[in-house]
Amino acid sequence: MLSKDLVAASSRPLVLSILSKNESYGYEILKTIKEQSKQQIEWKEGMIYPLLRKLENEELIESFWKTSDNGRKRKYYRIKKSGEKYLEDQKKQWELVNSVLDQLWEDKVCLT
Amino acid sequence: MFDLKEQIESWKHGLLVDKLMSVEDVEELASHIECTIDELQEAGLSAEEAFYVAFHRMGDRRSINAEYIKVNPVHVWRKRFIWLTSGYLLFSLVPIIVKFFIGTIYLFDIEALLFQGNFLFGEEFQTPYPVYVVALLILTGILVYFTSEKSVINKKPLQPYLNYRVAAFVLLGYGVIGLLNVGYMTILPRITSVSTIGNVSASSSFFVLVWHLFLALSLFVMLLISRRRHNRTQFG
């Protein structure tokens, strides 16, 4: 299981990455994260909505209500242009951290 | 008999009472709960079991509210202002009402009728501080009882009374009683033999009236704004 700090740090890029592929709603986003991480990343379910609201306030995503096939109304989210730019920037930062860690860990392996 | 719809409605109502989330926020969470319940029922759980599991997964009201406070700081400060102003107005009401009753007793000479003499006030119209203190202590006791965890357990019985209609009524009430007080304090020295009326005067009553009307008006406006934001919704 991921630590609390890492979950918090990765929450924005995770949500934005999912929304960059397709519009989605809270429940589906959580489910996707859970499936993609093979149940390793699990969020407290009520916590995703304040995050979505925050991203919306920052104008990275936008929301709209849609009626699903079973007649229920759901609040969907889609990424905005500014959100895509933000995600690109985040990708670069995560890749940088990833590559540094990779190198460090590889070095460590070589030393032993 | 477990009524799933009723349980969800009651849960939604519980979240709305805190007024930290809009109707739209609560509807979104309810939609999530419904999805979870559907999934759990498909997996073989009963409606009751599914509801409690879904409810547990969502997290308790306090932790949900705590997260929404972070994204709605303006909303929280508005709420604090509303409670603070309401409390101030409520406590200010005690001296105003006491003054109003005493003014009435004095003006119509009810004291003489009841007690055959100046039993209450002596020769001067004095500010009745002991009455204020007793009344304020009683009011504090009532508020402490109603807001204590033991007596209400998160039900917040005063919350439903904090709305713009009640604020409008308070505004009107303060206006009427305040004007009567100003009237009394202007008339009393002129029509009675009392030359000194303690530290109560028409000008101080007028200042108090203006101050309280201003606060009551602010409260009314804030509650109106709060109501609009609270009900802001894009669905339906």
Coordinates of C-alpha atoms in Angstrom, one line a residue, chain A residues 25-27 30-31 44-47 49-50 52-54 57 63-65 70 72-75 77, chain B residues 22 24-25 28-29 31-32 34-36 38-39 56-59 63 67-68 71-72 234-236:
Chain A
Y25 CA -17.3 10.7 -12.7
G26 CA -16.0 10.3 -9.2
Y27 CA -17.0 6.6 -8.7
L30 CA -11.8 5.7 -8.1
K31 CA -12.5 2.4 -9.7
K44 CA -11.1 7.0 1.1
E45 CA -14.1 7.4 -1.2
G46 CA -15.4 10.7 0.1
M47 CA -12.0 12.3 -0.4
Y49 CA -14.9 14.9 -4.5
P50 CA -13.2 17.8 -2.6
L52 CA -12.3 17.3 -8.0
R53 CA -13.8 20.5 -6.6
K54 CA -10.3 21.9 -6.1
N57 CA -11.8 25.8 -8.8
S63 CA -18.1 19.5 -14.6
F64 CA -21.5 18.8 -16.0
W65 CA -24.5 16.7 -15.0
N70 CA -30.3 3.7 -15.6
R72 CA -29.6 8.4 -12.6
K73 CA -28.0 11.8 -12.7
R74 CA -24.3 11.9 -12.4
K75 CA -21.8 14.7 -12.2
Y77 CA -15.8 15.8 -15.2
Chain B
S22 CA -23.9 22.7 -1.4
E24 CA -24.9 19.8 -5.6
D25 CA -22.0 18.5 -3.5
E28 CA -22.8 14.0 -6.0
L29 CA -21.9 12.1 -2.9
S31 CA -24.9 9.4 -6.5
H32 CA -21.6 7.8 -5.5
E34 CA -25.9 4.6 -4.9
C35 CA -23.3 3.3 -7.3
T36 CA -21.5 1.5 -4.5
D38 CA -25.7 -1.2 -6.6
E39 CA -22.3 -2.9 -6.9
H56 CA -18.4 3.3 5.9
R57 CA -16.4 3.5 2.7
M58 CA -17.5 7.1 2.1
G59 CA -16.1 8.1 5.5
S63 CA -13.9 13.8 7.8
E67 CA -12.1 18.1 3.3
Y68 CA -14.8 20.4 2.0
V71 CA -11.9 23.8 -0.7
N72 CA -14.6 26.1 0.6
Q234 CA -26.7 22.6 -12.2
F235 CA -28.6 19.4 -12.2
G236 CA -32.3 18.7 -12.5

